[in-house]
C-alpha positions as a printed NumPy array, in Angstrom:
array([[ 57.92 ,  73.193, 292.59 ],
       [ 56.871,  74.445, 295.879],
       [ 54.643,  71.416, 296.314],
       [ 57.82 ,  68.877, 295.079],
       [ 59.849,  70.87 , 297.799],
       [ 57.68 ,  70.403, 300.553],
       [ 57.473,  66.2  , 299.794],
       [ 61.298,  66.148, 299.594],
       [ 61.55 ,  68.532, 302.847],
       [ 59.3  ,  65.933, 304.913],
       [ 59.791,  63.575, 307.258],
       [ 59.759,  60.851, 304.542],
       [ 63.051,  61.112, 304.292],
       [ 64.213,  61.334, 308.195],
       [ 63.131,  58.556, 309.421],
       [ 65.678,  55.271, 309.617],
       [ 65.573,  52.777, 307.052],
       [ 65.313,  50.147, 309.324],
       [ 62.04 ,  51.419, 310.606],
       [ 59.593,  51.663, 307.609],
       [ 57.633,  49.03 , 305.998],
       [ 59.447,  46.587, 303.646],
       [ 56.803,  47.727, 300.69 ],
       [ 57.792,  46.943, 297.115],
       [ 55.998,  49.754, 295.07 ],
       [ 58.152,  48.757, 291.912],
       [ 55.692,  48.132, 289.403],
       [ 55.165,  48.929, 285.132],
       [ 54.317,  52.203, 286.262],
       [ 56.98 ,  53.457, 288.197],
       [ 59.845,  51.498, 285.419],
       [ 56.996,  53.652, 282.582],
       [ 58.568,  56.906, 284.678],
       [ 62.059,  56.66 , 283.227],
       [ 61.33 ,  56.336, 279.859],
       [ 59.023,  59.407, 279.218],
       [ 61.902,  60.934, 281.092],
       [ 63.678,  60.011, 277.92 ],
       [ 61.544,  60.919, 275.865],
       [ 59.245,  63.788, 277.195],
       [ 61.684,  65.239, 279.844],
       [ 58.409,  68.326, 280.783],
       [ 55.589,  65.475, 280.761],
       [ 58.118,  63.508, 282.972],
       [ 58.841,  66.658, 285.552],
       [ 54.624,  66.861, 285.792],
       [ 54.137,  62.908, 286.047],
       [ 57.358,  62.026, 288.922],
       [ 55.674,  65.056, 291.055],
       [ 52.316,  63.66 , 291.166],
       [ 53.72 ,  60.269, 291.965],
       [ 56.002,  61.654, 294.738],
       [ 52.882,  63.95 , 296.189],
       [ 50.661,  60.564, 295.412],
       [ 53.196,  58.303, 297.145],
       [ 53.719,  60.873, 299.967],
       [ 49.424,  60.645, 300.508],
       [ 48.99 ,  57.108, 300.601],
       [ 51.664,  57.227, 304.227],
       [ 54.957,  56.486, 304.638],
       [ 56.744,  55.52 , 301.538],
       [ 59.465,  52.635, 300.714],
       [ 61.892,  55.001, 300.966],
       [ 64.43 ,  53.333, 298.363],
       [ 61.707,  53.572, 295.856],
       [ 60.478,  57.026, 296.883],
       [ 64.656,  58.255, 296.331],
       [ 64.607,  56.817, 293.011],
       [ 61.358,  58.486, 292.151],
       [ 62.97 ,  61.959, 293.282],
       [ 66.268,  61.512, 291.854],
       [ 64.666,  61.197, 287.974],
       [ 63.367,  63.875, 289.076],
       [ 66.615,  65.806, 289.397],
       [ 67.797,  64.123, 286.404],
       [ 64.334,  66.148, 284.563],
       [ 65.13 ,  68.998, 285.951],
       [ 68.475,  69.088, 285.092],
       [ 67.512,  67.703, 281.229],
       [ 64.721,  70.98 , 281.065],
       [ 67.531,  73.874, 282.316],
       [ 65.507,  74.095, 285.135],
       [ 68.62 ,  74.924, 287.479],
       [ 67.291,  76.364, 290.225],
       [ 64.641,  72.99 , 291.121],
       [ 67.775,  70.64 , 290.493],
       [ 69.932,  72.859, 292.938],
       [ 66.693,  72.167, 295.722],
       [ 66.312,  68.998, 295.168],
       [ 69.329,  67.419, 294.673],
       [ 70.859,  69.657, 298.005],
       [ 67.727,  67.575, 299.852],
       [ 68.606,  63.742, 298.295],
       [ 72.099,  64.786, 299.579],
       [ 70.839,  65.062, 303.119],
       [ 68.793,  62.118, 302.863],
       [ 71.309,  59.77 , 302.17 ],
       [ 73.542,  61.429, 304.919],
       [ 70.903,  60.089, 307.319],
       [ 69.994,  57.104, 305.805],
       [ 73.281,  54.787, 305.36 ],
       [ 71.   ,  52.428, 304.421],
       [ 70.472,  53.674, 301.075],
       [ 74.41 ,  53.526, 299.941],
       [ 73.798,  56.158, 297.929],
       [ 76.822,  59.248, 297.669],
       [ 75.845,  62.24 , 300.106],
       [ 79.085,  64.111, 298.417],
       [ 78.369,  63.267, 294.65 ],
       [ 74.4  ,  64.407, 294.869],
       [ 75.981,  67.128, 296.661],
       [ 78.394,  67.926, 293.895],
       [ 75.077,  67.678, 291.056],
       [ 73.777,  70.233, 293.344],
       [ 77.215,  72.704, 292.78 ],
       [ 76.986,  71.644, 288.592],
       [ 72.934,  72.356, 288.803],
       [ 73.939,  75.677, 290.871],
       [ 76.935,  76.813, 288.079],
       [ 74.85 ,  76.013, 285.213],
       [ 72.089,  78.485, 286.543],
       [ 74.831,  81.415, 286.835],
       [ 74.031,  81.474, 290.844],
       [ 78.107,  81.727, 292.094],
       [ 76.787,  82.052, 295.578],
       [ 74.583,  78.725, 295.808],
       [ 77.286,  77.105, 293.589],
       [ 80.051,  78.009, 296.291],
       [ 77.656,  77.049, 299.069],
       [ 76.983,  73.438, 297.034],
       [ 81.046,  73.332, 297.554],
       [ 81.256,  74.051, 301.089],
       [ 78.991,  71.51 , 302.063],
       [ 80.337,  69.139, 299.791],
       [ 83.833,  69.978, 302.513],
       [ 82.087,  69.322, 305.627],
       [ 80.773,  66.353, 303.976],
       [ 84.272,  65.178, 303.42 ],
       [ 84.972,  66.291, 306.999],
       [ 85.226,  63.041, 309.055],
       [ 86.331,  61.138, 306.237],
       [ 89.578,  60.146, 304.848],
       [ 89.303,  61.961, 300.363],
       [ 92.05 ,  61.475, 298.072],
       [ 94.423,  64.523, 297.77 ],
       [ 93.636,  64.983, 294.385],
       [ 89.794,  65.259, 295.425],
       [ 90.339,  67.708, 297.803],
       [ 92.83 ,  69.631, 295.415],
       [ 89.997,  69.849, 292.721],
       [ 87.45 ,  70.879, 295.249],
       [ 89.38 ,  73.779, 296.549],
       [ 90.649,  74.624, 292.542],
       [ 87.061,  75.232, 292.313],
       [ 86.527,  77.   , 295.236],
       [ 89.876,  79.276, 294.745],
       [ 87.823,  80.04 , 290.874],
       [ 84.255,  80.869, 292.37 ],
       [ 85.96 ,  83.35 , 294.998],
       [ 87.821,  85.097, 292.247],
       [ 85.019,  85.226, 290.147],
       [ 83.038,  87.29 , 293.019],
       [ 85.74 ,  89.266, 293.427],
       [ 87.179,  87.664, 296.756],
       [ 90.81 ,  87.952, 296.353],
       [ 91.703,  86.698, 299.826],
       [ 89.207,  83.558, 300.036],
       [ 90.866,  82.742, 296.163],
       [ 94.354,  83.061, 297.526],
       [ 93.41 ,  80.752, 301.05 ],
       [ 92.139,  78.534, 298.818],
       [ 94.994,  77.422, 296.005],
       [ 96.354,  77.393, 299.732],
       [ 95.173,  74.544, 300.378],
       [ 94.901,  72.769, 296.958],
       [ 98.753,  72.877, 296.923],
       [ 98.963,  71.565, 300.379],
       [ 96.687,  68.832, 299.217],
       [ 97.989,  67.917, 296.235],
       [101.359,  67.751, 298.438],
       [100.21 ,  65.749, 301.072],
       [101.37 ,  61.687, 300.247],
       [ 98.609,  59.592, 298.875],
       [ 97.188,  56.925, 300.964],
       [ 97.618,  53.254, 299.648],
       [ 94.517,  52.533, 298.248],
       [ 94.875,  48.607, 299.135],
       [ 97.555,  48.635, 302.288],
       [ 99.595,  46.391, 302.912],
       [ 99.059,  42.948, 304.485],
       [101.992,  43.316, 307.078],
       [100.053,  46.755, 308.18 ],
       [ 97.128,  45.44 , 308.081],
       [ 96.093,  42.341, 308.493],
       [ 91.975,  42.832, 309.094],
       [ 91.164,  41.468, 305.363],
       [ 91.996,  40.078, 302.798],
       [ 92.348,  40.739, 298.888],
       [ 90.337,  38.911, 296.02 ],
       [ 91.612,  39.051, 292.124],
       [ 88.418,  39.494, 290.083],
       [ 88.944,  39.002, 286.376],
       [ 86.486,  41.028, 284.63 ],
       [ 85.334,  41.423, 280.732],
       [ 82.954,  44.255, 280.391],
       [ 80.814,  45.769, 277.171],
       [ 80.292,  49.135, 279.802],
       [ 81.622,  52.386, 278.937],
       [ 84.548,  54.033, 280.724],
       [ 83.078,  57.279, 282.317],
       [ 86.268,  59.166, 282.213],
       [ 86.494,  58.705, 286.155],
       [ 89.554,  57.854, 287.774],
       [ 87.816,  56.474, 290.861],
       [ 87.853,  52.053, 290.674],
       [ 83.895,  52.93 , 292.528],
       [ 83.247,  55.481, 288.992],
       [ 85.573,  53.619, 286.56 ],
       [ 83.017,  52.758, 284.381],
       [ 79.718,  54.271, 283.841],
       [ 76.04 ,  52.604, 283.105],
       [ 76.261,  53.478, 279.024],
       [ 77.086,  50.645, 276.773],
       [ 80.486,  50.613, 275.373],
       [ 81.924,  50.338, 271.983],
       [ 82.765,  46.554, 272.206],
       [ 84.174,  44.331, 274.974],
       [ 87.137,  45.175, 277.602],
       [ 88.798,  43.103, 279.531],
       [ 91.083,  43.824, 283.002],
       [ 91.606,  43.191, 286.843],
       [ 89.527,  44.304, 289.624],
       [ 91.075,  44.039, 292.992],
       [ 88.717,  43.514, 295.873],
       [ 89.53 ,  43.865, 299.923],
       [ 86.943,  41.186, 302.346],
       [ 87.664,  42.222, 306.112],
       [ 88.359,  38.871, 307.743],
       [ 85.198,  39.706, 309.909],
       [ 83.03 ,  39.662, 307.099],
       [ 79.941,  37.592, 307.646],
       [ 78.905,  34.887, 305.035],
       [ 76.12 ,  36.222, 302.44 ],
       [ 77.188,  40.245, 303.684],
       [ 77.86 ,  42.967, 300.952],
       [ 79.455,  45.336, 303.656],
       [ 79.387,  49.002, 302.769],
       [ 80.637,  51.591, 304.173],
       [ 77.984,  54.692, 304.209],
       [ 79.771,  56.525, 301.415],
       [ 80.651,  53.783, 298.678],
       [ 81.052,  55.434, 295.071],
       [ 84.042,  57.885, 295.636],
       [ 85.551,  55.729, 298.084],
       [ 86.348,  58.265, 300.815],
       [ 85.634,  55.87 , 304.06 ],
       [ 87.895,  53.075, 302.931],
       [ 88.589,  50.725, 305.156],
       [ 89.322,  47.35 , 304.21 ],
       [ 88.715,  46.37 , 307.849],
       [ 85.122,  46.516, 307.775],
       [ 83.576,  46.307, 304.177],
       [ 83.967,  45.396, 300.738],
       [ 85.863,  47.343, 298.921],
       [ 86.634,  47.513, 295.509],
       [ 90.201,  49.166, 295.565],
       [ 91.671,  49.038, 291.849],
       [ 89.898,  48.733, 288.65 ],
       [ 93.449,  47.733, 285.364],
       [ 92.344,  47.202, 281.995],
       [ 94.219,  44.662, 280.334],
       [ 95.325,  43.659, 276.82 ],
       [ 93.657,  40.264, 275.636],
       [ 97.108,  38.617, 275.545],
       [ 98.462,  40.112, 279.287],
       [ 94.59 ,  38.592, 280.498],
       [ 94.514,  35.776, 279.321],
       [ 98.221,  35.017, 279.949],
       [ 97.85 ,  36.244, 283.949],
       [ 95.013,  33.789, 283.428],
       [ 96.303,  30.874, 282.669],
       [ 99.533,  31.225, 285.011],
       [ 96.559,  31.076, 287.718],
       [ 96.028,  27.437, 287.021],
       [ 99.86 ,  26.006, 286.121],
       [100.628,  24.844, 289.734],
       [ 97.644,  22.818, 289.436],
       [ 96.132,  23.69 , 292.871],
       [ 93.459,  25.737, 291.251],
       [ 91.978,  23.761, 287.977],
       [ 88.563,  25.13 , 288.137],
       [ 86.916,  29.152, 287.539],
       [ 83.387,  31.05 , 287.221],
       [ 82.322,  33.419, 285.93 ],
       [ 79.078,  35.513, 287.566],
       [ 76.734,  37.76 , 285.439],
       [ 75.136,  40.133, 287.46 ],
       [ 71.391,  41.01 , 287.563],
       [ 69.584,  44.32 , 286.42 ],
       [ 70.236,  47.547, 288.422],
       [ 73.829,  46.503, 288.879],
       [ 76.285,  48.916, 288.799],
       [ 80.274,  48.017, 287.988],
       [ 81.107,  48.043, 291.358],
       [ 78.677,  46.44 , 292.876],
       [ 78.861,  43.931, 290.256],
       [ 83.275,  43.033, 291.144],
       [ 82.159,  42.96 , 294.693],
       [ 79.37 ,  40.595, 294.616],
       [ 81.661,  38.96 , 292.812],
       [ 84.434,  38.666, 295.232],
       [ 81.73 ,  38.477, 297.846],
       [ 80.463,  34.558, 296.548],
       [ 84.189,  33.705, 295.867],
       [ 85.107,  34.542, 299.339],
       [ 81.392,  32.561, 300.742],
       [ 81.643,  29.171, 298.838],
       [ 85.489,  28.919, 299.86 ],
       [ 85.452,  26.922, 296.96 ],
       [ 89.292,  27.574, 294.766],
       [ 87.869,  28.738, 291.4  ],
       [ 89.015,  31.852, 290.079],
       [ 86.064,  34.457, 290.339],
       [ 85.305,  36.227, 286.705],
       [ 82.824,  39.04 , 286.032],
       [ 81.053,  40.023, 283.119],
       [ 79.45 ,  43.061, 283.643],
       [ 76.768,  44.301, 281.715],
       [ 75.725,  48.187, 281.159],
       [ 73.206,  48.334, 283.626],
       [ 72.628,  51.754, 284.497],
       [ 72.422,  50.822, 288.403],
       [ 69.12 ,  52.71 , 288.871],
       [ 65.881,  51.189, 289.899],
       [ 63.606,  52.823, 287.33 ],
       [ 65.713,  52.144, 284.819],
       [ 64.422,  48.716, 283.848],
       [ 63.344,  49.596, 280.357],
       [ 66.66 ,  50.856, 279.245],
       [ 68.549,  47.561, 280.687],
       [ 66.655,  45.998, 279.017],
       [ 67.744,  47.186, 275.681],
       [ 71.315,  46.816, 276.821],
       [ 71.305,  43.389, 278.004],
       [ 70.124,  42.202, 274.548],
       [ 73.446,  42.943, 272.975],
       [ 75.352,  42.127, 275.744],
       [ 74.722,  38.23 , 275.101],
       [ 76.176,  38.559, 272.033],
       [ 79.375,  39.16 , 273.3  ],
       [ 79.422,  37.737, 276.45 ],
       [ 78.964,  34.249, 274.006],
       [ 82.429,  35.334, 272.935],
       [ 83.73 ,  36.037, 275.784],
       [ 82.73 ,  32.525, 276.829],
       [ 84.269,  31.11 , 273.921],
       [ 87.565,  32.541, 274.127],
       [ 87.318,  31.386, 277.987],
       [ 86.98 ,  28.086, 277.295],
       [ 89.554,  27.936, 274.525],
       [ 92.422,  30.554, 276.046],
       [ 91.618,  30.801, 280.185],
       [ 93.832,  27.156, 281.363],
       [ 90.707,  26.181, 283.399],
       [ 89.759,  22.443, 283.202],
       [ 86.334,  23.73 , 283.99 ],
       [ 84.466,  26.726, 283.773],
       [ 81.114,  27.399, 286.12 ],
       [ 78.326,  30.001, 285.002],
       [ 76.008,  32.201, 287.504],
       [ 73.981,  34.348, 286.337],
       [ 71.131,  36.395, 288.315],
       [ 67.972,  37.808, 287.705],
       [ 68.442,  40.174, 283.783],
       [ 71.804,  38.711, 283.643],
       [ 70.314,  35.729, 282.335],
       [ 68.488,  37.326, 279.498],
       [ 72.159,  37.998, 278.215],
       [ 73.163,  34.105, 279.52 ],
       [ 71.033,  32.073, 277.878],
       [ 71.351,  34.535, 274.68 ],
       [ 74.78 ,  33.38 , 274.677],
       [ 74.944,  30.058, 275.441],
       [ 72.572,  29.361, 272.861],
       [ 74.651,  31.17 , 270.698],
       [ 77.768,  29.1  , 271.938],
       [ 75.746,  25.794, 271.248],
       [ 74.826,  26.323, 267.191],
       [ 77.862,  28.098, 267.019],
       [ 79.569,  24.361, 267.995],
       [ 77.272,  22.449, 267.303],
       [ 76.752,  20.98 , 270.403],
       [ 74.792,  17.584, 270.986],
       [ 73.932,  15.483, 273.519],
       [ 76.684,  13.239, 274.353],
       [ 79.38 ,  15.612, 273.8  ],
       [ 81.701,  16.013, 276.412],
       [ 80.351,  19.661, 277.605],
       [ 82.029,  23.133, 277.455],
       [ 81.732,  24.098, 280.884],
       [ 80.441,  22.175, 283.861],
       [ 77.867,  24.047, 286.125],
       [ 75.243,  26.994, 284.881],
       [ 73.065,  28.625, 287.659],
       [ 70.411,  30.169, 286.712],
       [ 69.554,  32.546, 289.494],
       [ 66.55 ,  34.038, 289.923],
       [ 66.196,  34.061, 285.906],
       [ 63.468,  37.708, 284.968],
       [ 63.34 ,  35.581, 281.38 ],
       [ 59.71 ,  35.   , 280.053],
       [ 59.388,  31.656, 281.348],
       [ 58.132,  30.117, 277.958],
       [ 61.104,  31.152, 276.096],
       [ 63.073,  30.084, 279.051],
       [ 62.406,  26.072, 278.811],
       [ 62.511,  26.888, 274.787],
       [ 66.224,  27.771, 274.692],
       [ 67.059,  25.324, 277.439],
       [ 66.825,  22.256, 274.535],
       [ 69.684,  23.837, 272.639],
       [ 71.574,  25.114, 275.588],
       [ 71.31 ,  22.016, 277.764],
       [ 74.277,  19.838, 275.884],
       [ 76.556,  22.709, 276.69 ],
       [ 77.276,  22.328, 280.921],
       [ 77.311,  19.133, 283.007],
       [ 74.299,  20.184, 284.402],
       [ 72.087,  23.157, 284.412],
       [ 70.096,  24.194, 287.583],
       [ 67.198,  27.044, 288.029],
       [ 66.679,  28.892, 291.734],
       [ 63.497,  29.98 , 292.111],
       [ 61.48 ,  31.911, 294.133],
       [ 57.239,  32.476, 295.025],
       [ 58.829,  35.487, 297.13 ],
       [ 60.881,  36.756, 294.651],
       [ 58.803,  40.839, 294.456],
       [ 61.557,  42.586, 291.917],
       [ 59.657,  39.62 , 289.16 ],
       [ 56.45 ,  40.254, 290.343],
       [ 56.819,  43.506, 289.547],
       [ 58.296,  42.242, 286.034],
       [ 55.856,  40.301, 284.976],
       [ 53.427,  42.596, 285.418],
       [ 55.729,  44.97 , 283.594],
       [ 55.659,  41.683, 280.499],
       [ 51.806,  41.392, 280.573],
       [ 51.14 ,  38.94 , 283.314],
       [ 53.904,  36.717, 281.187],
       [ 54.982,  34.146, 284.196],
       [ 59.262,  34.472, 284.594],
       [ 61.801,  32.071, 284.983],
       [ 62.682,  32.913, 288.048],
       [ 59.069,  32.443, 289.795],
       [ 58.422,  29.37 , 292.45 ],
       [ 55.471,  27.925, 294.005],
       [ 52.763,  26.621, 291.547],
       [ 54.885,  28.335, 288.944],
       [ 58.078,  26.185, 289.329],
       [ 59.731,  25.263, 285.818],
       [ 60.003,  22.292, 285.244],
       [ 61.792,  20.058, 282.495],
       [ 64.533,  17.114, 282.072],
       [ 66.981,  19.447, 280.56 ],
       [ 67.255,  21.439, 283.974],
       [ 66.758,  20.482, 288.051],
       [ 64.073,  23.033, 289.36 ],
       [ 64.878,  23.997, 293.033],
       [ 62.501,  26.227, 294.744],
       [ 64.243,  28.989, 296.661],
       [ 61.097,  30.365, 298.44 ],
       [ 61.995,  30.32 , 301.67 ],
       [ 64.848,  32.094, 301.359],
       [ 65.579,  35.616, 300.742],
       [ 67.285,  37.843, 303.499],
       [ 66.644,  41.384, 301.248],
       [ 63.544,  43.473, 300.744],
       [ 62.824,  41.892, 297.847],
       [ 63.558,  38.498, 298.458],
       [ 65.625,  38.535, 295.292],
       [ 69.448,  38.344, 295.86 ],
       [ 69.243,  34.766, 297.88 ],
       [ 71.362,  33.25 , 295.701],
       [ 74.533,  35.529, 297.319],
       [ 73.181,  36.326, 300.458],
       [ 72.005,  33.396, 301.967],
       [ 73.712,  30.517, 303.395],
       [ 71.987,  28.031, 301.998],
       [ 72.073,  28.666, 298.776],
       [ 75.673,  29.003, 298.808],
       [ 76.541,  25.413, 300.214],
       [ 74.375,  23.817, 297.346],
       [ 76.343,  25.957, 295.061],
       [ 79.244,  24.462, 296.07 ],
       [ 77.889,  21.098, 296.392],
       [ 76.9  ,  21.495, 292.496],
       [ 80.909,  22.715, 291.958],
       [ 81.982,  19.663, 294.008],
       [ 80.275,  16.922, 292.589],
       [ 77.813,  17.805, 290.322],
       [ 75.353,  16.171, 292.101],
       [ 71.638,  15.259, 291.133],
       [ 68.954,  17.187, 294.308],
       [ 68.806,  13.719, 295.417],
       [ 71.831,  13.807, 296.695],
       [ 71.989,  17.775, 297.922],
       [ 71.366,  18.878, 302.038],
       [ 67.951,  20.48 , 301.887],
       [ 66.013,  19.721, 299.209],
       [ 63.13 ,  17.893, 299.015],
       [ 61.33 ,  16.682, 295.83 ],
       [ 57.958,  17.808, 295.062],
       [ 55.892,  15.107, 292.242],
       [ 54.065,  17.313, 289.815],
       [ 52.14 ,  14.486, 288.389],
       [ 51.024,  16.912, 285.47 ],
       [ 54.798,  17.788, 284.583],
       [ 57.341,  15.475, 283.406],
       [ 59.682,  16.054, 285.854],
       [ 59.44 ,  16.261, 289.714],
       [ 60.839,  19.391, 291.176],
       [ 62.92 ,  20.352, 294.461],
       [ 61.938,  22.637, 297.559],
       [ 64.721,  23.755, 299.612],
       [ 63.882,  23.596, 303.382],
       [ 65.711,  26.148, 305.591],
       [ 67.44 ,  25.272, 308.503],
       [ 67.757,  21.584, 307.268],
       [ 71.948,  22.037, 306.212],
       [ 74.572,  23.185, 308.749],
       [ 75.383,  25.288, 305.699],
       [ 78.259,  27.316, 307.425],
       [ 80.579,  24.314, 308.355],
       [ 79.578,  22.313, 305.5  ],
       [ 81.068,  24.75 , 303.533],
       [ 84.307,  24.341, 304.753],
       [ 84.127,  21.154, 305.355],
       [ 83.804,  20.564, 301.187],
       [ 86.287,  23.452, 300.93 ],
       [ 88.913,  21.21 , 302.446],
       [ 87.866,  18.162, 300.92 ],
       [ 88.179,  19.449, 297.4  ],
       [ 91.334,  21.116, 298.069],
       [ 92.496,  17.026, 299.481],
       [ 90.677,  15.136, 296.586],
       [ 88.542,  13.41 , 298.365],
       [ 86.866,  10.577, 296.39 ],
       [ 85.499,   8.542, 299.234],
       [ 83.493,   7.346, 302.227],
       [ 86.846,   6.576, 304.161],
       [ 88.682,   9.58 , 303.297],
       [ 86.109,  11.818, 304.105],
       [ 84.678,  10.475, 307.456],
       [ 89.1  ,  10.679, 307.735],
       [ 89.107,  14.563, 306.53 ],
       [ 85.711,  15.195, 308.714],
       [ 87.222,  14.168, 312.148],
       [ 90.764,  16.381, 310.836],
       [ 88.629,  19.67 , 310.907],
       [ 86.29 ,  19.494, 313.478],
       [ 86.665,  17.676, 317.369],
       [ 82.741,  18.871, 317.546],
       [ 81.233,  15.211, 317.462],
       [ 77.605,  15.933, 317.243],
       [ 78.325,  18.423, 313.682],
       [ 80.78 ,  15.335, 312.446],
       [ 77.308,  13.359, 312.975],
       [ 75.328,  16.19 , 311.059],
       [ 77.823,  16.081, 307.958],
       [ 78.736,  12.678, 307.92 ],
       [ 75.621,  11.332, 306.007],
       [ 75.72 ,  14.292, 303.911],
       [ 78.812,  14.149, 302.618],
       [ 78.375,   9.775, 302.287],
       [ 75.581,  10.744, 300.091],
       [ 77.362,  13.51 , 297.57 ],
       [ 80.608,  10.574, 297.34 ],
       [ 78.116,   8.243, 296.077],
       [ 78.635,   8.664, 292.361]])
């Protein structure tokens, strides 16, 4: 423990994340540590200590990976009943999260875990110190009155157990005052704050509820008994940067809610099926909207992050399609890869039933689907089952509009075979791949060097059943894995698909890459070859104006932009799209 504590208190956690080398250190060896922690915690503790020591000895490690390994070490300490170890580790992790807000970890919640470990150890003084530290962390934030009241109640109970009646009385009084304070509205009215917009995301999830009331932690990473439907309300700042998922320094308990600066999950409202589909049908009642898109997230994604991502995509594509999230029970942990692998396959069956009901009962004339990373395992299973159930075949009217497989973490050979069954179910299937996707490189190693469907470059899949687009030039995140949502070029391509069902030859920025030994060409996206953001705006306007001809498009462009040079760039792009 002495070695581990010295590692955790070292300068590795004090160097700002932006100053660190972007190293992708996840892989089969690290994923295996999570599995070992579930089966043999004692052996896992030794292996984790050694891993942390090795990472430190090798130089400044990737902080994200180092933090996740240390967090797993703390969880193992809790499982073993090594309470003092857990107190020390969670305390250090809380300090690390506070010093490195880009980690997107909540120091308050980590300190709460330290307090729980101290309570389990029977060390009342350490428990009180941890609770006080929670209050200190909250001092410059805006926690809910109930959260404060619970903390003061816990401190009062401890004070009584320690025989300090004066402090117990002070804490009881503080708890009462907190509860008497009117709670701030989670979603300020537009008349009070015009710095944000509100996005309603319909959702379906087979996650279990956590028992927590806070929206960000309402659903857990555990599997639920069945499918639950509902509505998530997300606010997106007006000054939002397209492709960004702006996040406060403390997220999970939402102590620093600022809709004018951050993408914030404000509320989660479960609904019965009849109410859910009735409300969804009302979205299309006046004819202003006729389409919906379903987003299926990837691995290492909690419910709150998935809801925020769905809202961000909806805002950034600017397309009048109702956003719907399917959230499967990912643990939301980097090292819980194998656990996510097990969970996602059952979710595929539930997703299939949900898509079937969505087609029948939503009221949308067209439903598009976008899946990312491991979420494609659920989607490919779901679509194959749905195609078999519906007995779809070539020439049938497609059930779905566009289906986009973004960076699919699916065995490449299996993907190719499954798509043969899936193909007739949609107007068009599109595969986004990248040879810079380090998350899929790690996954390939974990699967015995079996290629993943989302790997680009020389490994880009080619098939007459789907369009393959190599997005290797894109990717702003450290692992170049989320380019489908955080790059405006990919978003522009998605809007093009939604609006015109355009083949790659008519879309902006795509260059044909012939393969003599393969059945069809693949396509390479050339970065900065399109005015992506103005193109998205123009297409959204034309969709709303029901533009169908080139003359109508030219007129619409002249009305939406005074920039002659920009119009000259957009006109040939729009012209190609309208030449069906």
